[in-house]
């Protein structure tokens, strides 16, 4: 992770969450949301790499990600 | 000199066997030279195969003395000649025994001898020519027919001028003939569908419409999603009634107007049914993700969402289907909007407008230019109707609009009507690369994978937003606070991180390390 560049666009993330929740956010919620999102991505990539290795693919293919992502989304469901 | 010697030796038996030898001496000698010089390894083998008794075989050291003697008995001696000495000693294996029997039978049959003599004849001049021809022909054969066939076609009409006139005439009927023949000649088969559905139409001979109408209904009935709702039967009944009502068909009699009339009614039916869906809030999985908060519905949905994603092919395939039978996909659009979260209809609709008119003209020769124009106009109407339907139920339609536009960087609209930007793909890519590398996967993330991850990202934020709103609402707050997301994360942690490690004494330490490590990795 390059520290010099911004980690993520805060305003964009805030807008996204705000639009989906229809509620205002307090100051630092978006950071935690991003943390959650990072964990989700990590989980997703882990599962996808496992899946792709199981199916004998070289890299992580879109198919393996597609297979895995619902499960991962469900994991992160509140 | 050696060649002449070979000739003498070879020709003598051939003259006795074959009559042609003397006449073809000069070309044969030339060919012999070629054959003897070039494919030396091949020649002894072939002589052994067919021309075993010829003196050429005597020269060959491999076959040795036995071959002439055995060859007199066994016509096929060649391939078997070499294994023979070993086999004759002890034909123990069943294969060897069978081979020996076959050889003996072959030797007893006189027909083989004749053929063999024929082979010997062939071998003298023709075999070499054949060898040459085989060598040459394998390269030349594929080339020759391709020019010949096209040439033949123009030549015949060129010689016979009336044929040219006759030619194009049958061509035009050919396109339409099978259909006409089907319905004119086979009156028995024709009768049930036509008379029952559209009694007055057969004069117009627009068979394609009848087919398409039927297919559309079948698709509706066969659609597995539709089977769940009890309303299908009602819809089918309506559709059938609509199909039977032929008033609008009668008036115009053109291909398109009929369909438009029918489909407009069908769309109206869909429009009527959709608000019912909203009010009744059935357990249709697809509506559930938006509306219902029940986890069961969502679980079902996630399973089903896997399917609509994979057929991104649908974006391309339904176009072709539409060209052949226009009404069906339109109905499917209406249904898929009910069913699918993805934005297929939006993608399909504009492409129809672009491609539909042109390609339909190519596909169906019966249609005139006017029909095409009408088709375009009609499809535009349909798409407009669909959009109006979308606006009626924004909650479902919103993600549908959002899907394809993600890449265009346009604002999507959430279920609450708020526009929101897309999460930048560059950030996601950087994150994913940072995550994937320590996991050991060196391969770069492909575009498709990134697109899939981006879609998952959209879903994730959508889910998170809804969950946060639910937590805040539950706490009686209007604002989403950090507590809410902490609660959300706790849920994940307790279920998927903590619980698996509870048996382990250092589970909590691992958990903290897991979180802090991931936080550092940011």
PDB file of N, CA, C and O in Angstrom, chain A residues 14-72:
ATOM      1  N   UNK A  14     -18.495   8.177   1.684  1.00  0.00           N
ATOM      2  CA  UNK A  14     -19.577   8.726   2.514  1.00  0.00           C
ATOM      3  C   UNK A  14     -20.846   8.848   1.711  1.00  0.00           C
ATOM      4  O   UNK A  14     -21.943   8.525   2.180  1.00  0.00           O
ATOM      5  N   UNK A  15     -20.694   9.341   0.488  1.00  0.00           N
ATOM      6  CA  UNK A  15     -21.880   9.522  -0.347  1.00  0.00           C
ATOM      7  C   UNK A  15     -22.551   8.178  -0.614  1.00  0.00           C
ATOM      8  O   UNK A  15     -23.785   8.060  -0.599  1.00  0.00           O
ATOM      9  N   UNK A  16     -21.721   7.193  -0.875  1.00  0.00           N
ATOM     10  CA  UNK A  16     -22.302   5.889  -1.203  1.00  0.00           C
ATOM     11  C   UNK A  16     -23.104   5.365  -0.021  1.00  0.00           C
ATOM     12  O   UNK A  16     -24.262   4.952  -0.150  1.00  0.00           O
ATOM     13  N   UNK A  17     -22.478   5.396   1.138  1.00  0.00           N
ATOM     14  CA  UNK A  17     -23.164   4.827   2.308  1.00  0.00           C
ATOM     15  C   UNK A  17     -24.394   5.644   2.655  1.00  0.00           C
ATOM     16  O   UNK A  17     -25.448   5.121   3.028  1.00  0.00           O
ATOM     17  N   UNK A  18     -24.249   6.936   2.500  1.00  0.00           N
ATOM     18  CA  UNK A  18     -25.373   7.814   2.814  1.00  0.00           C
ATOM     19  C   UNK A  18     -26.546   7.541   1.890  1.00  0.00           C
ATOM     20  O   UNK A  18     -27.702   7.531   2.316  1.00  0.00           O
ATOM     21  N   UNK A  19     -26.212   7.338   0.629  1.00  0.00           N
ATOM     22  CA  UNK A  19     -27.281   7.115  -0.336  1.00  0.00           C
ATOM     23  C   UNK A  19     -27.991   5.801  -0.045  1.00  0.00           C
ATOM     24  O   UNK A  19     -29.210   5.708  -0.195  1.00  0.00           O
ATOM     25  N   UNK A  20     -27.238   4.808   0.383  1.00  0.00           N
ATOM     26  CA  UNK A  20     -27.864   3.506   0.609  1.00  0.00           C
ATOM     27  C   UNK A  20     -28.605   3.458   1.926  1.00  0.00           C
ATOM     28  O   UNK A  20     -29.555   2.696   2.072  1.00  0.00           O
ATOM     29  N   UNK A  21     -28.148   4.220   2.904  1.00  0.00           N
ATOM     30  CA  UNK A  21     -28.789   4.142   4.220  1.00  0.00           C
ATOM     31  C   UNK A  21     -29.823   5.238   4.412  1.00  0.00           C
ATOM     32  O   UNK A  21     -30.635   5.164   5.334  1.00  0.00           O
ATOM     33  N   UNK A  22     -29.741   6.282   3.612  1.00  0.00           N
ATOM     34  CA  UNK A  22     -30.687   7.384   3.714  1.00  0.00           C
ATOM     35  C   UNK A  22     -30.593   8.059   5.075  1.00  0.00           C
ATOM     36  O   UNK A  22     -31.572   8.561   5.598  1.00  0.00           O
ATOM     37  N   UNK A  23     -29.431   8.021   5.657  1.00  0.00           N
ATOM     38  CA  UNK A  23     -29.229   8.642   6.955  1.00  0.00           C
ATOM     39  C   UNK A  23     -27.882   9.354   6.963  1.00  0.00           C
ATOM     40  O   UNK A  23     -26.966   8.906   6.261  1.00  0.00           O
ATOM     41  N   UNK A  24     -27.787  10.395   7.735  1.00  0.00           N
ATOM     42  CA  UNK A  24     -26.478  11.058   7.841  1.00  0.00           C
ATOM     43  C   UNK A  24     -25.504  10.221   8.654  1.00  0.00           C
ATOM     44  O   UNK A  24     -25.906   9.408   9.497  1.00  0.00           O
ATOM     45  N   UNK A  25     -24.239  10.432   8.366  1.00  0.00           N
ATOM     46  CA  UNK A  25     -23.201   9.677   9.053  1.00  0.00           C
ATOM     47  C   UNK A  25     -22.471  10.600  10.014  1.00  0.00           C
ATOM     48  O   UNK A  25     -22.294  11.795   9.740  1.00  0.00           O
ATOM     49  N   UNK A  26     -22.065  10.051  11.100  1.00  0.00           N
ATOM     50  CA  UNK A  26     -21.185  10.821  11.971  1.00  0.00           C
ATOM     51  C   UNK A  26     -19.787  10.819  11.397  1.00  0.00           C
ATOM     52  O   UNK A  26     -19.511  10.185  10.374  1.00  0.00           O
ATOM     53  N   UNK A  27     -18.901  11.468  12.146  1.00  0.00           N
ATOM     54  CA  UNK A  27     -17.641  11.894  11.567  1.00  0.00           C
ATOM     55  C   UNK A  27     -16.830  10.743  10.967  1.00  0.00           C
ATOM     56  O   UNK A  27     -16.403  10.809   9.817  1.00  0.00           O
ATOM     57  N   UNK A  28     -16.621   9.734  11.748  1.00  0.00           N
ATOM     58  CA  UNK A  28     -15.618   8.751  11.344  1.00  0.00           C
ATOM     59  C   UNK A  28     -16.209   7.397  10.950  1.00  0.00           C
ATOM     60  O   UNK A  28     -15.492   6.405  10.894  1.00  0.00           O
ATOM     61  N   UNK A  29     -17.467   7.410  10.677  1.00  0.00           N
ATOM     62  CA  UNK A  29     -18.084   6.141  10.327  1.00  0.00           C
ATOM     63  C   UNK A  29     -17.495   5.585   9.036  1.00  0.00           C
ATOM     64  O   UNK A  29     -17.262   4.381   8.911  1.00  0.00           O
ATOM     65  N   UNK A  30     -17.216   6.484   8.116  1.00  0.00           N
ATOM     66  CA  UNK A  30     -16.750   6.004   6.821  1.00  0.00           C
ATOM     67  C   UNK A  30     -15.423   5.280   6.947  1.00  0.00           C
ATOM     68  O   UNK A  30     -15.141   4.342   6.195  1.00  0.00           O
ATOM     69  N   UNK A  31     -14.619   5.686   7.916  1.00  0.00           N
ATOM     70  CA  UNK A  31     -13.338   4.987   8.081  1.00  0.00           C
ATOM     71  C   UNK A  31     -13.591   3.545   8.492  1.00  0.00           C
ATOM     72  O   UNK A  31     -12.981   2.598   7.969  1.00  0.00           O
ATOM     73  N   UNK A  32     -14.518   3.407   9.437  1.00  0.00           N
ATOM     74  CA  UNK A  32     -14.820   2.046   9.878  1.00  0.00           C
ATOM     75  C   UNK A  32     -15.475   1.249   8.765  1.00  0.00           C
ATOM     76  O   UNK A  32     -15.233   0.042   8.630  1.00  0.00           O
ATOM     77  N   UNK A  33     -16.272   1.918   7.982  1.00  0.00           N
ATOM     78  CA  UNK A  33     -16.882   1.230   6.860  1.00  0.00           C
ATOM     79  C   UNK A  33     -15.799   0.754   5.885  1.00  0.00           C
ATOM     80  O   UNK A  33     -15.847  -0.356   5.367  1.00  0.00           O
ATOM     81  N   UNK A  34     -14.827   1.616   5.722  1.00  0.00           N
ATOM     82  CA  UNK A  34     -13.753   1.215   4.830  1.00  0.00           C
ATOM     83  C   UNK A  34     -12.947   0.065   5.414  1.00  0.00           C
ATOM     84  O   UNK A  34     -12.492  -0.832   4.695  1.00  0.00           O
ATOM     85  N   UNK A  35     -12.771   0.120   6.724  1.00  0.00           N
ATOM     86  CA  UNK A  35     -12.095  -1.016   7.365  1.00  0.00           C
ATOM     87  C   UNK A  35     -12.882  -2.289   7.132  1.00  0.00           C
ATOM     88  O   UNK A  35     -12.314  -3.336   6.770  1.00  0.00           O
ATOM     89  N   UNK A  36     -14.156  -2.171   7.276  1.00  0.00           N
ATOM     90  CA  UNK A  36     -15.003  -3.342   7.045  1.00  0.00           C
ATOM     91  C   UNK A  36     -14.884  -3.806   5.599  1.00  0.00           C
ATOM     92  O   UNK A  36     -14.817  -5.003   5.307  1.00  0.00           O
ATOM     93  N   UNK A  37     -14.823  -2.845   4.727  1.00  0.00           N
ATOM     94  CA  UNK A  37     -14.727  -3.178   3.313  1.00  0.00           C
ATOM     95  C   UNK A  37     -13.394  -3.853   3.008  1.00  0.00           C
ATOM     96  O   UNK A  37     -13.324  -4.791   2.204  1.00  0.00           O
ATOM     97  N   UNK A  38     -12.371  -3.386   3.674  1.00  0.00           N
ATOM     98  CA  UNK A  38     -11.068  -4.024   3.453  1.00  0.00           C
ATOM     99  C   UNK A  38     -11.084  -5.465   3.925  1.00  0.00           C
ATOM    100  O   UNK A  38     -10.541  -6.356   3.260  1.00  0.00           O
ATOM    101  N   UNK A  39     -11.701  -5.644   5.086  1.00  0.00           N
ATOM    102  CA  UNK A  39     -11.808  -7.017   5.575  1.00  0.00           C
ATOM    103  C   UNK A  39     -12.603  -7.868   4.608  1.00  0.00           C
ATOM    104  O   UNK A  39     -12.255  -9.033   4.334  1.00  0.00           O
ATOM    105  N   UNK A  40     -13.622  -7.264   4.080  1.00  0.00           N
ATOM    106  CA  UNK A  40     -14.449  -8.004   3.114  1.00  0.00           C
ATOM    107  C   UNK A  40     -13.638  -8.372   1.886  1.00  0.00           C
ATOM    108  O   UNK A  40     -13.695  -9.517   1.401  1.00  0.00           O
ATOM    109  N   UNK A  41     -12.881  -7.407   1.393  1.00  0.00           N
ATOM    110  CA  UNK A  41     -12.067  -7.695   0.212  1.00  0.00           C
ATOM    111  C   UNK A  41     -11.059  -8.789   0.511  1.00  0.00           C
ATOM    112  O   UNK A  41     -10.817  -9.681  -0.316  1.00  0.00           O
ATOM    113  N   UNK A  42     -10.486  -8.700   1.694  1.00  0.00           N
ATOM    114  CA  UNK A  42      -9.504  -9.706   2.062  1.00  0.00           C
ATOM    115  C   UNK A  42     -10.147 -11.096   2.072  1.00  0.00           C
ATOM    116  O   UNK A  42      -9.592 -12.055   1.520  1.00  0.00           O
ATOM    117  N   UNK A  43     -11.283 -11.134   2.693  1.00  0.00           N
ATOM    118  CA  UNK A  43     -11.995 -12.413   2.744  1.00  0.00           C
ATOM    119  C   UNK A  43     -12.327 -12.895   1.338  1.00  0.00           C
ATOM    120  O   UNK A  43     -12.153 -14.071   0.999  1.00  0.00           O
ATOM    121  N   UNK A  44     -12.787 -11.940   0.554  1.00  0.00           N
ATOM    122  CA  UNK A  44     -13.191 -12.291  -0.805  1.00  0.00           C
ATOM    123  C   UNK A  44     -12.008 -12.833  -1.595  1.00  0.00           C
ATOM    124  O   UNK A  44     -12.102 -13.872  -2.268  1.00  0.00           O
ATOM    125  N   UNK A  45     -10.898 -12.165  -1.480  1.00  0.00           N
ATOM    126  CA  UNK A  45      -9.744 -12.615  -2.253  1.00  0.00           C
ATOM    127  C   UNK A  45      -9.221 -13.946  -1.731  1.00  0.00           C
ATOM    128  O   UNK A  45      -8.770 -14.800  -2.500  1.00  0.00           O
ATOM    129  N   UNK A  46      -9.287 -14.100  -0.422  1.00  0.00           N
ATOM    130  CA  UNK A  46      -8.830 -15.376   0.139  1.00  0.00           C
ATOM    131  C   UNK A  46      -9.693 -16.513  -0.388  1.00  0.00           C
ATOM    132  O   UNK A  46      -9.174 -17.530  -0.895  1.00  0.00           O
ATOM    133  N   UNK A  47     -10.982 -16.310  -0.286  1.00  0.00           N
ATOM    134  CA  UNK A  47     -11.886 -17.373  -0.752  1.00  0.00           C
ATOM    135  C   UNK A  47     -11.728 -17.599  -2.250  1.00  0.00           C
ATOM    136  O   UNK A  47     -11.748 -18.739  -2.729  1.00  0.00           O
ATOM    137  N   UNK A  48     -11.559 -16.505  -2.951  1.00  0.00           N
ATOM    138  CA  UNK A  48     -11.456 -16.643  -4.411  1.00  0.00           C
ATOM    139  C   UNK A  48     -10.178 -17.364  -4.803  1.00  0.00           C
ATOM    140  O   UNK A  48     -10.172 -18.182  -5.725  1.00  0.00           O
ATOM    141  N   UNK A  49      -9.104 -17.065  -4.080  1.00  0.00           N
ATOM    142  CA  UNK A  49      -7.845 -17.754  -4.414  1.00  0.00           C
ATOM    143  C   UNK A  49      -7.957 -19.231  -4.085  1.00  0.00           C
ATOM    144  O   UNK A  49      -7.463 -20.092  -4.836  1.00  0.00           O
ATOM    145  N   UNK A  50      -8.632 -19.527  -2.985  1.00  0.00           N
ATOM    146  CA  UNK A  50      -8.823 -20.948  -2.649  1.00  0.00           C
ATOM    147  C   UNK A  50      -9.645 -21.623  -3.734  1.00  0.00           C
ATOM    148  O   UNK A  50      -9.316 -22.711  -4.227  1.00  0.00           O
ATOM    149  N   UNK A  51     -10.687 -20.928  -4.128  1.00  0.00           N
ATOM    150  CA  UNK A  51     -11.569 -21.500  -5.150  1.00  0.00           C
ATOM    151  C   UNK A  51     -10.822 -21.695  -6.466  1.00  0.00           C
ATOM    152  O   UNK A  51     -10.970 -22.716  -7.147  1.00  0.00           O
ATOM    153  N   UNK A  52     -10.041 -20.706  -6.812  1.00  0.00           N
ATOM    154  CA  UNK A  52      -9.336 -20.808  -8.096  1.00  0.00           C
ATOM    155  C   UNK A  52      -8.287 -21.902  -8.044  1.00  0.00           C
ATOM    156  O   UNK A  52      -8.036 -22.588  -9.037  1.00  0.00           O
ATOM    157  N   UNK A  53      -7.692 -22.069  -6.877  1.00  0.00           N
ATOM    158  CA  UNK A  53      -6.707 -23.157  -6.791  1.00  0.00           C
ATOM    159  C   UNK A  53      -7.402 -24.508  -6.855  1.00  0.00           C
ATOM    160  O   UNK A  53      -6.868 -25.458  -7.420  1.00  0.00           O
ATOM    161  N   UNK A  54      -8.564 -24.559  -6.269  1.00  0.00           N
ATOM    162  CA  UNK A  54      -9.302 -25.823  -6.325  1.00  0.00           C
ATOM    163  C   UNK A  54      -9.662 -26.188  -7.749  1.00  0.00           C
ATOM    164  O   UNK A  54      -9.617 -27.350  -8.136  1.00  0.00           O
ATOM    165  N   UNK A  55     -10.033 -25.173  -8.500  1.00  0.00           N
ATOM    166  CA  UNK A  55     -10.425 -25.457  -9.878  1.00  0.00           C
ATOM    167  C   UNK A  55      -9.252 -25.400 -10.826  1.00  0.00           C
ATOM    168  O   UNK A  55      -9.428 -25.486 -12.039  1.00  0.00           O
ATOM    169  N   UNK A  56      -8.058 -25.242 -10.291  1.00  0.00           N
ATOM    170  CA  UNK A  56      -6.878 -25.365 -11.121  1.00  0.00           C
ATOM    171  C   UNK A  56      -6.571 -24.183 -12.004  1.00  0.00           C
ATOM    172  O   UNK A  56      -5.872 -24.314 -12.999  1.00  0.00           O
ATOM    173  N   UNK A  57      -7.075 -23.040 -11.626  1.00  0.00           N
ATOM    174  CA  UNK A  57      -6.747 -21.868 -12.435  1.00  0.00           C
ATOM    175  C   UNK A  57      -5.423 -21.290 -11.973  1.00  0.00           C
ATOM    176  O   UNK A  57      -4.997 -21.499 -10.840  1.00  0.00           O
ATOM    177  N   UNK A  58      -4.830 -20.551 -12.865  1.00  0.00           N
ATOM    178  CA  UNK A  58      -3.520 -19.996 -12.522  1.00  0.00           C
ATOM    179  C   UNK A  58      -3.690 -18.776 -11.624  1.00  0.00           C
ATOM    180  O   UNK A  58      -3.212 -18.739 -10.515  1.00  0.00           O
ATOM    181  N   UNK A  59      -4.382 -17.807 -12.146  1.00  0.00           N
ATOM    182  CA  UNK A  59      -4.629 -16.620 -11.332  1.00  0.00           C
ATOM    183  C   UNK A  59      -6.005 -16.708 -10.704  1.00  0.00           C
ATOM    184  O   UNK A  59      -6.618 -17.769 -10.672  1.00  0.00           O
ATOM    185  N   UNK A  60      -6.456 -15.581 -10.237  1.00  0.00           N
ATOM    186  CA  UNK A  60      -7.817 -15.536  -9.703  1.00  0.00           C
ATOM    187  C   UNK A  60      -8.724 -15.075 -10.825  1.00  0.00           C
ATOM    188  O   UNK A  60      -8.609 -13.953 -11.302  1.00  0.00           O
ATOM    189  N   UNK A  61      -9.579 -15.935 -11.223  1.00  0.00           N
ATOM    190  CA  UNK A  61     -10.438 -15.595 -12.355  1.00  0.00           C
ATOM    191  C   UNK A  61     -11.724 -14.969 -11.857  1.00  0.00           C
ATOM    192  O   UNK A  61     -12.085 -15.082 -10.682  1.00  0.00           O
ATOM    193  N   UNK A  62     -12.396 -14.325 -12.774  1.00  0.00           N
ATOM    194  CA  UNK A  62     -13.655 -13.677 -12.408  1.00  0.00           C
ATOM    195  C   UNK A  62     -14.684 -14.704 -11.972  1.00  0.00           C
ATOM    196  O   UNK A  62     -15.530 -14.440 -11.129  1.00  0.00           O
ATOM    197  N   UNK A  63     -14.554 -15.878 -12.548  1.00  0.00           N
ATOM    198  CA  UNK A  63     -15.548 -16.900 -12.217  1.00  0.00           C
ATOM    199  C   UNK A  63     -15.441 -17.330 -10.767  1.00  0.00           C
ATOM    200  O   UNK A  63     -16.436 -17.489 -10.064  1.00  0.00           O
ATOM    201  N   UNK A  64     -14.198 -17.504 -10.343  1.00  0.00           N
ATOM    202  CA  UNK A  64     -14.020 -17.937  -8.959  1.00  0.00           C
ATOM    203  C   UNK A  64     -14.495 -16.849  -8.002  1.00  0.00           C
ATOM    204  O   UNK A  64     -15.110 -17.133  -6.973  1.00  0.00           O
ATOM    205  N   UNK A  65     -14.214 -15.605  -8.369  1.00  0.00           N
ATOM    206  CA  UNK A  65     -14.684 -14.513  -7.518  1.00  0.00           C
ATOM    207  C   UNK A  65     -16.207 -14.510  -7.492  1.00  0.00           C
ATOM    208  O   UNK A  65     -16.834 -14.304  -6.446  1.00  0.00           O
ATOM    209  N   UNK A  66     -16.767 -14.755  -8.636  1.00  0.00           N
ATOM    210  CA  UNK A  66     -18.227 -14.706  -8.718  1.00  0.00           C
ATOM    211  C   UNK A  66     -18.848 -15.808  -7.871  1.00  0.00           C
ATOM    212  O   UNK A  66     -19.891 -15.633  -7.263  1.00  0.00           O
ATOM    213  N   UNK A  67     -18.182 -16.932  -7.860  1.00  0.00           N
ATOM    214  CA  UNK A  67     -18.734 -18.027  -7.064  1.00  0.00           C
ATOM    215  C   UNK A  67     -18.690 -17.719  -5.590  1.00  0.00           C
ATOM    216  O   UNK A  67     -19.535 -18.149  -4.816  1.00  0.00           O
ATOM    217  N   UNK A  68     -17.639 -16.996  -5.216  1.00  0.00           N
ATOM    218  CA  UNK A  68     -17.368 -16.851  -3.797  1.00  0.00           C
ATOM    219  C   UNK A  68     -18.080 -15.658  -3.197  1.00  0.00           C
ATOM    220  O   UNK A  68     -18.392 -15.625  -2.011  1.00  0.00           O
ATOM    221  N   UNK A  69     -18.381 -14.679  -4.013  1.00  0.00           N
ATOM    222  CA  UNK A  69     -18.695 -13.379  -3.435  1.00  0.00           C
ATOM    223  C   UNK A  69     -20.010 -13.370  -2.674  1.00  0.00           C
ATOM    224  O   UNK A  69     -20.127 -12.631  -1.690  1.00  0.00           O
ATOM    225  N   UNK A  70     -20.967 -14.172  -3.105  1.00  0.00           N
ATOM    226  CA  UNK A  70     -22.210 -14.177  -2.348  1.00  0.00           C
ATOM    227  C   UNK A  70     -21.970 -14.677  -0.937  1.00  0.00           C
ATOM    228  O   UNK A  70     -22.505 -14.142   0.035  1.00  0.00           O
ATOM    229  N   UNK A  71     -21.172 -15.701  -0.854  1.00  0.00           N
ATOM    230  CA  UNK A  71     -20.874 -16.251   0.464  1.00  0.00           C
ATOM    231  C   UNK A  71     -20.196 -15.196   1.332  1.00  0.00           C
ATOM    232  O   UNK A  71     -20.530 -15.034   2.517  1.00  0.00           O
ATOM    233  N   UNK A  72     -19.264 -14.490   0.730  1.00  0.00           N
ATOM    234  CA  UNK A  72     -18.548 -13.474   1.496  1.00  0.00           C
ATOM    235  C   UNK A  72     -19.483 -12.343   1.903  1.00  0.00           C
ATOM    236  O   UNK A  72     -19.417 -11.835   3.028  1.00  0.00           O
TER     237      UNK A  72
END
